[in-house]
PDB file of C-alpha atoms and ligand atoms in Angstrom:
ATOM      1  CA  UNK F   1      38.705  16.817   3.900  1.00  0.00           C
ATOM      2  CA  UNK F   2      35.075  16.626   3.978  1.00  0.00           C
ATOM      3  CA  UNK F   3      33.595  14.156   1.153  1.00  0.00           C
ATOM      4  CA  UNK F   4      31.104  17.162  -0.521  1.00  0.00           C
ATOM      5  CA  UNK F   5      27.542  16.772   0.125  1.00  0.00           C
ATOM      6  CA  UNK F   6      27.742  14.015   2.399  1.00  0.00           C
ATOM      7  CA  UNK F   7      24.978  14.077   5.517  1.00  0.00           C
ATOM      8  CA  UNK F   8      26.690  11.444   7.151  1.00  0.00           C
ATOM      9  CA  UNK F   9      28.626  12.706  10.151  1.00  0.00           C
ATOM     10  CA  UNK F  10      31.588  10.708  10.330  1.00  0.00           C
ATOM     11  CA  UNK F  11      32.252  11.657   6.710  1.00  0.00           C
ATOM     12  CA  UNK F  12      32.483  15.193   7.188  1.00  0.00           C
ATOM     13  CA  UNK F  13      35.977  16.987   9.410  1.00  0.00           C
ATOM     14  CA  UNK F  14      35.161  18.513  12.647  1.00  0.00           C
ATOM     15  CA  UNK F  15      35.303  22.020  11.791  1.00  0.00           C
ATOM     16  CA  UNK F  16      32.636  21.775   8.793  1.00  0.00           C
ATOM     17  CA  UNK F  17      31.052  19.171  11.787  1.00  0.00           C
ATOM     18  CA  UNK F  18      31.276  22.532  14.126  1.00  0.00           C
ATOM     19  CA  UNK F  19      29.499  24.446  11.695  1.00  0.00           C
ATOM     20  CA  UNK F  20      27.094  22.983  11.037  1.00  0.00           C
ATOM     21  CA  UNK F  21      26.089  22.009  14.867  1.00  0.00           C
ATOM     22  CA  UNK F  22      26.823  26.006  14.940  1.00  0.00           C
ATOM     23  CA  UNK F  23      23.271  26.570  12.502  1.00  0.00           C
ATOM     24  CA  UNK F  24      21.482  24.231  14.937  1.00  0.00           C
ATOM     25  CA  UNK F  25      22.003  20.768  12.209  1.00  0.00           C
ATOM     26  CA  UNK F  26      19.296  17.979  14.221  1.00  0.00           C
ATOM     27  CA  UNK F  27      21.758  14.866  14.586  1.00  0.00           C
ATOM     28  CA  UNK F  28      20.298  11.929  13.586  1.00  0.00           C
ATOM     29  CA  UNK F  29      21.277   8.309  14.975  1.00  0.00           C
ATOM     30  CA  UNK F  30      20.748   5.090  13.520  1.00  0.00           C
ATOM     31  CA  UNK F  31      20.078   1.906  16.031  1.00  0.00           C
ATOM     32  CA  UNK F  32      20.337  -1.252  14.161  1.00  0.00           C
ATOM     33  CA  UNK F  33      21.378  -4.473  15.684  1.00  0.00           C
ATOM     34  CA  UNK F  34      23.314  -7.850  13.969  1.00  0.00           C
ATOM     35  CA  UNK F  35      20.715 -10.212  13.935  1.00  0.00           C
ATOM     36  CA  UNK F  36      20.295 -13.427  11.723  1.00  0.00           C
ATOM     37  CA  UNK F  37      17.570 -12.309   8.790  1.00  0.00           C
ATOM     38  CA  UNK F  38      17.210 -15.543   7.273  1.00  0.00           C
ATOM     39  CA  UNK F  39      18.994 -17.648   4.588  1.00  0.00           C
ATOM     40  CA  UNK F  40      18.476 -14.477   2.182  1.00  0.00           C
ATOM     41  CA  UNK F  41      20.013 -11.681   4.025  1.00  0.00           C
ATOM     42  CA  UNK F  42      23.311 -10.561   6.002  1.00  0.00           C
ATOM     43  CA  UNK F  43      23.161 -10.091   9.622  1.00  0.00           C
ATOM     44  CA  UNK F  44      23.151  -6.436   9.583  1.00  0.00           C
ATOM     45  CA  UNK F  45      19.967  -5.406   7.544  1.00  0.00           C
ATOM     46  CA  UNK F  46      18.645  -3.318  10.934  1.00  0.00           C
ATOM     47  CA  UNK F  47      22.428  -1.407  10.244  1.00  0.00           C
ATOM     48  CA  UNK F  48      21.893  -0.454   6.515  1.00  0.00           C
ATOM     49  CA  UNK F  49      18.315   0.359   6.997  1.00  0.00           C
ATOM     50  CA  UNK F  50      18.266   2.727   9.557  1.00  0.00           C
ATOM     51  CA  UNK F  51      21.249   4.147   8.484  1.00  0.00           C
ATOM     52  CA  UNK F  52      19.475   5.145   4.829  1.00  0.00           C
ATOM     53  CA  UNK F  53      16.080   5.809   6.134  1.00  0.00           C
ATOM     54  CA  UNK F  54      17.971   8.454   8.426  1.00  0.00           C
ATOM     55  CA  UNK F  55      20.041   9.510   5.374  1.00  0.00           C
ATOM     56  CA  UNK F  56      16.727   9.574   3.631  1.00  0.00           C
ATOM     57  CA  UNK F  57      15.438  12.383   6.361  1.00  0.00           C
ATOM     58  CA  UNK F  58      18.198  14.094   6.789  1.00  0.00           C
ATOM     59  CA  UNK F  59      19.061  15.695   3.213  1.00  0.00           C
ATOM     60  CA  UNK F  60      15.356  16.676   3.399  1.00  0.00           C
ATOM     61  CA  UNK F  61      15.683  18.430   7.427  1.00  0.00           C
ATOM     62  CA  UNK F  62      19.300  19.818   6.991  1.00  0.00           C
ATOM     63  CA  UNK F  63      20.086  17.302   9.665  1.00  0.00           C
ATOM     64  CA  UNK F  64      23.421  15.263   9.543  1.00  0.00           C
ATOM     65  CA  UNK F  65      23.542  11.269  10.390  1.00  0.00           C
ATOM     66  CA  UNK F  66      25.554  10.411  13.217  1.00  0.00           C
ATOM     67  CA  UNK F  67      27.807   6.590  12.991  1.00  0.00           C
ATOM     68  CA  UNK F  68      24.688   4.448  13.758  1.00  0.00           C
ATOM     69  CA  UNK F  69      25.030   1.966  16.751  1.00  0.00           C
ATOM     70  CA  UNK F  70      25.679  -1.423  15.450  1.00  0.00           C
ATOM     71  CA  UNK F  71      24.672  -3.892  17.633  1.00  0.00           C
ATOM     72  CA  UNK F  72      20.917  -3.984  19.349  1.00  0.00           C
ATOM     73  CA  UNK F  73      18.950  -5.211  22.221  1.00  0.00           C
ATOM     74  CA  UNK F  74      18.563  -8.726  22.445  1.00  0.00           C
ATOM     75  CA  UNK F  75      16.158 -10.877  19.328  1.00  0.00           C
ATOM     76  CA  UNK F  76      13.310 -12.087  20.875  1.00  0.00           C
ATOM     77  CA  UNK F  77      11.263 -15.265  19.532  1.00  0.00           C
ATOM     78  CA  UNK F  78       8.493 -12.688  18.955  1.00  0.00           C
ATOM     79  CA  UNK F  79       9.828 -10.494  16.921  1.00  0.00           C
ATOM     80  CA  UNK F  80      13.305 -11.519  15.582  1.00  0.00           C
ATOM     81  CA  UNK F  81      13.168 -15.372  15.933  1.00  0.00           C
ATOM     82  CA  UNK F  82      15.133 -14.808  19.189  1.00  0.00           C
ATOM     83  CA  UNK F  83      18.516 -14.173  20.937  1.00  0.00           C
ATOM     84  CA  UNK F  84      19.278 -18.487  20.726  1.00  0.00           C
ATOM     85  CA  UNK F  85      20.182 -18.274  16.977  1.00  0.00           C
ATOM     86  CA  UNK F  86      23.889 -18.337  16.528  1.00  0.00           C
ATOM     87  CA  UNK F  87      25.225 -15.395  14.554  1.00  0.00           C
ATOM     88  CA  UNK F  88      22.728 -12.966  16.378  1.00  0.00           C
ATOM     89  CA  UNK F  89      25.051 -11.019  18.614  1.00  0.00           C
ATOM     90  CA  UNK F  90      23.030  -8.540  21.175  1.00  0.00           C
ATOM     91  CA  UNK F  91      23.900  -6.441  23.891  1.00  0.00           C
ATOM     92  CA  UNK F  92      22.210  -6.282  27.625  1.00  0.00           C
ATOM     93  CA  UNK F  93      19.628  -3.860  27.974  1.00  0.00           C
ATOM     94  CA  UNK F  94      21.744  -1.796  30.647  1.00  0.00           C
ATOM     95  CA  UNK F  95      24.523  -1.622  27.655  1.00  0.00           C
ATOM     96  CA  UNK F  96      21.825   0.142  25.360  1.00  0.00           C
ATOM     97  CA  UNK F  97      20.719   2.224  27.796  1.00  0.00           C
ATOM     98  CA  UNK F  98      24.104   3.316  28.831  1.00  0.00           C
ATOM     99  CA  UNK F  99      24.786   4.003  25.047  1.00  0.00           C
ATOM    100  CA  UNK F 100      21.811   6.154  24.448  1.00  0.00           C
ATOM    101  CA  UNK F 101      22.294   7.912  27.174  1.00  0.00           C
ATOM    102  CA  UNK F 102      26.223   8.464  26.418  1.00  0.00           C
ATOM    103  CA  UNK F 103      25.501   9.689  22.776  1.00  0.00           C
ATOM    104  CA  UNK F 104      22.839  12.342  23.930  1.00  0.00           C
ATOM    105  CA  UNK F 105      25.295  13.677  26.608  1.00  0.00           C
ATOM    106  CA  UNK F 106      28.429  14.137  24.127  1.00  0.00           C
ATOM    107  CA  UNK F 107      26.213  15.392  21.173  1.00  0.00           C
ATOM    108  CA  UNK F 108      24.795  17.942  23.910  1.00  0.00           C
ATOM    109  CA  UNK F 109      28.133  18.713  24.969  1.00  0.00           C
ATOM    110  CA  UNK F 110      29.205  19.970  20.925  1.00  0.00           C
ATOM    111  CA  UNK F 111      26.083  21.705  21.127  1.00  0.00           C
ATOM    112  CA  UNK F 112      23.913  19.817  19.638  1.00  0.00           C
ATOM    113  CA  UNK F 113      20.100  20.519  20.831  1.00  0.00           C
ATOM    114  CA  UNK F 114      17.796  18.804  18.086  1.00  0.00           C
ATOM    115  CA  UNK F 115      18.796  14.656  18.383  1.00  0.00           C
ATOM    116  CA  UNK F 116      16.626  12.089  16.619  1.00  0.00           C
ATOM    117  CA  UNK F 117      16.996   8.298  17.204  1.00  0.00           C
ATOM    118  CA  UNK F 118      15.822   6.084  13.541  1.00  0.00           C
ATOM    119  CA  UNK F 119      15.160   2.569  15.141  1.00  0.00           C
ATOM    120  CA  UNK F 120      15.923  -0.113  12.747  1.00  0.00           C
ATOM    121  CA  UNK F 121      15.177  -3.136  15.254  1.00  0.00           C
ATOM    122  CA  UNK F 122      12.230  -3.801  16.921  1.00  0.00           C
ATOM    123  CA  UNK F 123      13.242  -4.726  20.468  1.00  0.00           C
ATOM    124  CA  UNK F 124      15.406  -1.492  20.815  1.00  0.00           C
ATOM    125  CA  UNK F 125      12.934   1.287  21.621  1.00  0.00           C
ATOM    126  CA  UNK F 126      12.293   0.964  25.072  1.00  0.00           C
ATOM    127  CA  UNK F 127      15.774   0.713  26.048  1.00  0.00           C
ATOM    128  CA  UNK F 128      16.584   4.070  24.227  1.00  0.00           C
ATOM    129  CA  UNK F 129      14.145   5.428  25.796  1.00  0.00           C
ATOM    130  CA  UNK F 130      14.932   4.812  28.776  1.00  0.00           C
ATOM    131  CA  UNK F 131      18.635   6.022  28.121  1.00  0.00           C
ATOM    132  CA  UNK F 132      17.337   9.090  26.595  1.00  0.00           C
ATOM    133  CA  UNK F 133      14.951  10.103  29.839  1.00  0.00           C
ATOM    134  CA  UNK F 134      18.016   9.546  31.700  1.00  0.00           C
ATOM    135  CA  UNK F 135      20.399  11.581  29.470  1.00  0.00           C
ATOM    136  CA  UNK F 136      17.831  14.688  29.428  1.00  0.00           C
ATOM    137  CA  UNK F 137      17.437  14.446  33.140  1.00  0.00           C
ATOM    138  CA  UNK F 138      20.884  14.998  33.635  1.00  0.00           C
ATOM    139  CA  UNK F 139      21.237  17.888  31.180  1.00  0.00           C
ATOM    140  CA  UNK F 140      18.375  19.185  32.898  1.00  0.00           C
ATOM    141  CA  UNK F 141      20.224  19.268  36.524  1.00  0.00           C
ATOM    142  CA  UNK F 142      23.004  20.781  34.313  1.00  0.00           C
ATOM    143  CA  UNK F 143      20.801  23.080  33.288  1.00  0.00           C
ATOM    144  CA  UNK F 144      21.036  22.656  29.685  1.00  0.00           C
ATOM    145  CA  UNK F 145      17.283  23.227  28.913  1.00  0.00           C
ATOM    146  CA  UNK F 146      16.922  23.667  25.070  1.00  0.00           C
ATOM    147  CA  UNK F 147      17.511  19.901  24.492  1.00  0.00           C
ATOM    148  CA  UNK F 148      15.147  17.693  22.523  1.00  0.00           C
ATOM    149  CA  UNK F 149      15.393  14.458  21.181  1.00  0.00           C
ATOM    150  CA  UNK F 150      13.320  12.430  19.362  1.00  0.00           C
ATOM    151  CA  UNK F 151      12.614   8.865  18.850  1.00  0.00           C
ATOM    152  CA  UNK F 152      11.456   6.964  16.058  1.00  0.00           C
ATOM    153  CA  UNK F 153      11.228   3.343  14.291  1.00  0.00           C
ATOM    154  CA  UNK F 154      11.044   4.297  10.548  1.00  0.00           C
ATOM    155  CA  UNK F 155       7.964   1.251   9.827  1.00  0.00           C
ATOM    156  CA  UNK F 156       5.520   3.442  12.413  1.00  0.00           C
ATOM    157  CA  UNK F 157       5.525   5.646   9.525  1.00  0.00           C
ATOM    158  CA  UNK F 158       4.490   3.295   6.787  1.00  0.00           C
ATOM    159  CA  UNK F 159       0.399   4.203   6.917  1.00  0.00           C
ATOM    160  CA  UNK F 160      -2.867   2.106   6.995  1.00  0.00           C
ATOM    161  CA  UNK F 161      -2.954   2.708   2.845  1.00  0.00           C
ATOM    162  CA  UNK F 162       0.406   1.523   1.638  1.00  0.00           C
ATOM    163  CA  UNK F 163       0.198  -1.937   4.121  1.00  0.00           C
ATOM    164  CA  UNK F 164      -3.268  -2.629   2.521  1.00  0.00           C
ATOM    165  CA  UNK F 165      -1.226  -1.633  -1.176  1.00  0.00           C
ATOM    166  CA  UNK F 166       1.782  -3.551  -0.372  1.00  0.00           C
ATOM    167  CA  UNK F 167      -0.189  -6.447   1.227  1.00  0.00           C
ATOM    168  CA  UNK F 168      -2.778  -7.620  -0.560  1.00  0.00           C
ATOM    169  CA  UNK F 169      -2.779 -10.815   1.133  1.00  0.00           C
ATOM    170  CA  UNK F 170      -2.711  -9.955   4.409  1.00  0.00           C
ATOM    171  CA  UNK F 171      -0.141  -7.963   7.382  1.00  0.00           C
ATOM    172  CA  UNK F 172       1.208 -10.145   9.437  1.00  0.00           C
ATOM    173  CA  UNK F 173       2.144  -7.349  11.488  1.00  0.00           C
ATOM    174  CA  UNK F 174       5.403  -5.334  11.883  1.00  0.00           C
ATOM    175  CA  UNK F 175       6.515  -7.297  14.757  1.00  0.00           C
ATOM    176  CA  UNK F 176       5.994 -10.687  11.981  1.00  0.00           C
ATOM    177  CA  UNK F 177       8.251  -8.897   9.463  1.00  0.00           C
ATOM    178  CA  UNK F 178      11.432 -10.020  10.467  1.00  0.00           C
ATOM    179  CA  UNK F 179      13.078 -10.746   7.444  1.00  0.00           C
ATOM    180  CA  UNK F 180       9.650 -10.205   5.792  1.00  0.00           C
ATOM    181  CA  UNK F 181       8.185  -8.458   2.848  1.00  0.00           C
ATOM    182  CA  UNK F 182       9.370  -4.785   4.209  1.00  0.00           C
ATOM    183  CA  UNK F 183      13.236  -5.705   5.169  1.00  0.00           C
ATOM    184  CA  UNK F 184      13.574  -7.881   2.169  1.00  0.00           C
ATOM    185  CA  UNK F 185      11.509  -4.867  -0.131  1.00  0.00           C
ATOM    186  CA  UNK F 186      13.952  -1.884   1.095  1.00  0.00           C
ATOM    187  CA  UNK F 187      16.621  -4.474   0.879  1.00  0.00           C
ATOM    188  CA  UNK F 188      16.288  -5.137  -2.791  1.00  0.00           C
ATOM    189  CA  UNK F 189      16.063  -1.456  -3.458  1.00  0.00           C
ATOM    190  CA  UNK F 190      19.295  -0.143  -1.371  1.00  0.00           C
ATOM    191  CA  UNK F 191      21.850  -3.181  -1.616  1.00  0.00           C
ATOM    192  CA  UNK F 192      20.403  -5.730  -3.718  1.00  0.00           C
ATOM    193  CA  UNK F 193      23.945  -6.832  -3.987  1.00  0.00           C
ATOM    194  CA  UNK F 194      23.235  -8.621  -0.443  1.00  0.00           C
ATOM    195  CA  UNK F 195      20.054 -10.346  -0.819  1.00  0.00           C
ATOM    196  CA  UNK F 196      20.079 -13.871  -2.902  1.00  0.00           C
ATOM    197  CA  UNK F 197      16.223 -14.046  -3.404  1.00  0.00           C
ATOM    198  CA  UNK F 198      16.471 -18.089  -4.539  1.00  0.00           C
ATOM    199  CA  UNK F 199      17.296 -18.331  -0.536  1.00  0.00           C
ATOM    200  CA  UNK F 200      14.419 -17.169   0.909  1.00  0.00           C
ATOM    201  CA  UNK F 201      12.178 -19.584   2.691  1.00  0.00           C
ATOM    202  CA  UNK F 202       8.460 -18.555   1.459  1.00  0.00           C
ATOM    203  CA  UNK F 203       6.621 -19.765   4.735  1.00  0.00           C
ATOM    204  CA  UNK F 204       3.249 -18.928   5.495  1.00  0.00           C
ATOM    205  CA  UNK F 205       3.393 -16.224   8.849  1.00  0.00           C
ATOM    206  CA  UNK F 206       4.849 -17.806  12.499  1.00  0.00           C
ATOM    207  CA  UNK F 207       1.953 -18.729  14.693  1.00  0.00           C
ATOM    208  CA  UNK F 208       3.232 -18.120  17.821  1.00  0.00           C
ATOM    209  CA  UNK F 209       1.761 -17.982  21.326  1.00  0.00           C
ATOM    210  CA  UNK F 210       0.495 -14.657  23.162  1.00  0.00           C
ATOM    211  CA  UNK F 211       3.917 -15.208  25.809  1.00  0.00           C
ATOM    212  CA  UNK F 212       7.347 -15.460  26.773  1.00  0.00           C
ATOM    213  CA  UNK F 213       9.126 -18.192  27.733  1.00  0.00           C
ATOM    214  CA  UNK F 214      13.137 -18.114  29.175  1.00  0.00           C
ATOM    215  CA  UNK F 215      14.961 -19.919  28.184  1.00  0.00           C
ATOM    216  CA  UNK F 216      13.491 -19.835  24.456  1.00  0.00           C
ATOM    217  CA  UNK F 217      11.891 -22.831  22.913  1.00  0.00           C
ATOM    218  CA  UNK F 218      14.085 -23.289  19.446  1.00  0.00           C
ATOM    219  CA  UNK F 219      10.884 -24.976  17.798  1.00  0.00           C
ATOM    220  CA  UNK F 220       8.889 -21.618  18.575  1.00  0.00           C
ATOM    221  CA  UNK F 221      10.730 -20.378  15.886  1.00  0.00           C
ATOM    222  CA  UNK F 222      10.752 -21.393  12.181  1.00  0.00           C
ATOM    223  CA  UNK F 223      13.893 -22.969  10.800  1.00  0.00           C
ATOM    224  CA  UNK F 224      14.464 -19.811   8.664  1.00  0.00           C
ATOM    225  CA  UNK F 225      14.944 -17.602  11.019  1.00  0.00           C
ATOM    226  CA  UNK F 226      11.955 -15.285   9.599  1.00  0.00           C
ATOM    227  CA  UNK F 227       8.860 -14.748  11.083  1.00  0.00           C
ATOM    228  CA  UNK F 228       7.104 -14.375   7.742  1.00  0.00           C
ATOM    229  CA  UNK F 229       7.541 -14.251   3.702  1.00  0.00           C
ATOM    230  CA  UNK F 230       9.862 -12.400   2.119  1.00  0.00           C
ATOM    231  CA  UNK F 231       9.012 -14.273  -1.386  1.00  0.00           C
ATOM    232  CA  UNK F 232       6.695 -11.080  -2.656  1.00  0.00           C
ATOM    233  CA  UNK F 233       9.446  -8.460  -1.919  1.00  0.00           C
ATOM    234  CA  UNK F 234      10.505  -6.186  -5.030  1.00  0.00           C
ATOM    235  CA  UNK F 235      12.877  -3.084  -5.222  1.00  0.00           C
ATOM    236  CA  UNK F 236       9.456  -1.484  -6.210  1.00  0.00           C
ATOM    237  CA  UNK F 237       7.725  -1.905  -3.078  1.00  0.00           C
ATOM    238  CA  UNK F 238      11.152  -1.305  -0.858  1.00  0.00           C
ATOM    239  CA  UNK F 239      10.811   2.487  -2.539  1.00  0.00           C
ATOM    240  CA  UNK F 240       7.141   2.997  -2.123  1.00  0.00           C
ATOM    241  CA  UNK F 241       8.386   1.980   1.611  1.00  0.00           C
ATOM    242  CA  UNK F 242      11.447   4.478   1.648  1.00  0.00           C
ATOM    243  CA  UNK F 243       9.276   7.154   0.012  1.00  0.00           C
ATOM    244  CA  UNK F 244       6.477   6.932   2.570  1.00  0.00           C
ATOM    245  CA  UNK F 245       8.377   6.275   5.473  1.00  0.00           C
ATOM    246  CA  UNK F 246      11.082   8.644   4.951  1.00  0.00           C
ATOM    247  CA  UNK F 247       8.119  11.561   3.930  1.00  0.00           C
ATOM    248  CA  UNK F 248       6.479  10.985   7.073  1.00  0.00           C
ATOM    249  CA  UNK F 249       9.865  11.041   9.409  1.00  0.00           C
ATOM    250  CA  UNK F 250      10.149  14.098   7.538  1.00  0.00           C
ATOM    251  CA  UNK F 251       7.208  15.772   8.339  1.00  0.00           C
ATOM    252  CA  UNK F 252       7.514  14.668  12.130  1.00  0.00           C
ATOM    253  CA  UNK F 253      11.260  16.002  12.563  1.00  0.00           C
ATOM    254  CA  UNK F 254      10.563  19.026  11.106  1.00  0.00           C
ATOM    255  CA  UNK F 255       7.386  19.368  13.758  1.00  0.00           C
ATOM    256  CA  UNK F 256       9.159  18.792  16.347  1.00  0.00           C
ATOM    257  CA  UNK F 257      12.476  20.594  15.603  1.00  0.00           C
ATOM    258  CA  UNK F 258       9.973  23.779  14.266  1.00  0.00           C
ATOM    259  CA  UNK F 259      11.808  23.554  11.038  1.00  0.00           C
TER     260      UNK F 259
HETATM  261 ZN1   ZN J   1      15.544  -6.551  10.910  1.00  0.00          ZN
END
């Protein structure tokens, strides 16, 4: 029996499920990945993140959550300290693709013509994309028309005012905030059970050069793990974050989906 009010998909049985695909529900999907955050956090921070930041949109779209996709595309030293850190476990970019592309094609197949990806790790996007284009093709050839889907990483949504509020001293940059001030901040707010703040390494923001290099350099990358400070994180600023990020998925699913 269906848990009551839940938005999350896998909670509810298949004929409330058929329902509600039956009134046109938007599907939302979380993408996280199980990545190393630090000394301070559990591996799968991108999981529980994107999973409530969609959770966060849907009660407000009448969308439901679909199970989020676990593991990601590969860390890079850029942007997640990078794929050489033991305990971050990635898939190959044809894997992610394939998996986008799978989910659109069985959600279209229940019906489902409003589908939203929430991005909860940086290096995902293009390879959803890219498994999206090629789901929607197909549907097209099928002739299934009506579909849309839409994708999103939840911190494009946190605006010019609340990084200048919530960083007084400075934004590294959202591709810097691995295991930063944002993941920590929502962290503390939504399962502050997992993060032991006297663990986290308060380290000025990586310098790191303008370029790739395969295989990765370990010293590129600081011994933490994080590419910044997550020292100034409070459950305060992780719901200012949820509030403004979630608002402004809201406002962009609704656009889209003419809600
Ligand atoms: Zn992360």
């Amino acid at each position: 029996m269906t848990e009551p009010g839940t938005v999350y998909m896998e909670e509810l049985d298949a004929f409330t499920y058929r329902e509600r695909v039956a009134q046109g529900a938007p599907i939302l999907i979380p993408v996280g990945s199980i990545e190393q955050h630090g000394p301070h956090m559990p591996m799968n921070v991108d999981v529980l993140l994107s999973r409530a930041m969609a959770g966060a949109v849907a009660g407000q779209t009448a969308s439901l959550v679909a199970a989020p996709i676990v593991y990601g595309y590969k860390s890079q030293q850029r942007s997640g300290g990078g794929n050489h850190l033991t305990g971050t476990t990635s898939m190959d970019a044809a894997t992610v693709i394939s998996i986008a592309k799978r989910l659109v094609l069985e959600l279209a197949r229940h019906g489902v013509r409003k589908v939203a990806f929430v991005n909860g790790h940086y290096e995902n996007y293009q390879f959803l994309y890219e498994g999206v284009d090629l789901a929607v093709r197909e549907l097209h050839l099928e002739g299934v028309r009506d579909i849309k889907v839409m994708l999103l990483s939840y911190w494009d949504f946190v605006d010019d005012a609340t990084i200048a509020e919530l960083y007084p001293n400075g934004f590294p940059g959202w591709d810097l905030e691995h295991g930063g001030v944002l993941e920590t901040s929502l962290m503390l707010l939504l399962h502050p059970d997992r993060v032991d703040m006297s663990r986290v390494a308060d380290i000025p923001p990586a310098v790191l050069p303008s370029y790739d290099v395969l295989p990765a350099v370990p010293e590129v990358t600081p011994s933490s793990g994080c590419l910044s400070s997550g020292a100034d994180a409070t459950a305060e600023k992780g719901q200012i974050l949820l509030d403004r990020a979630a608002a402004g998925m809201v406002a962009a699913v609704r656009h889209e989906f003419g809600m």
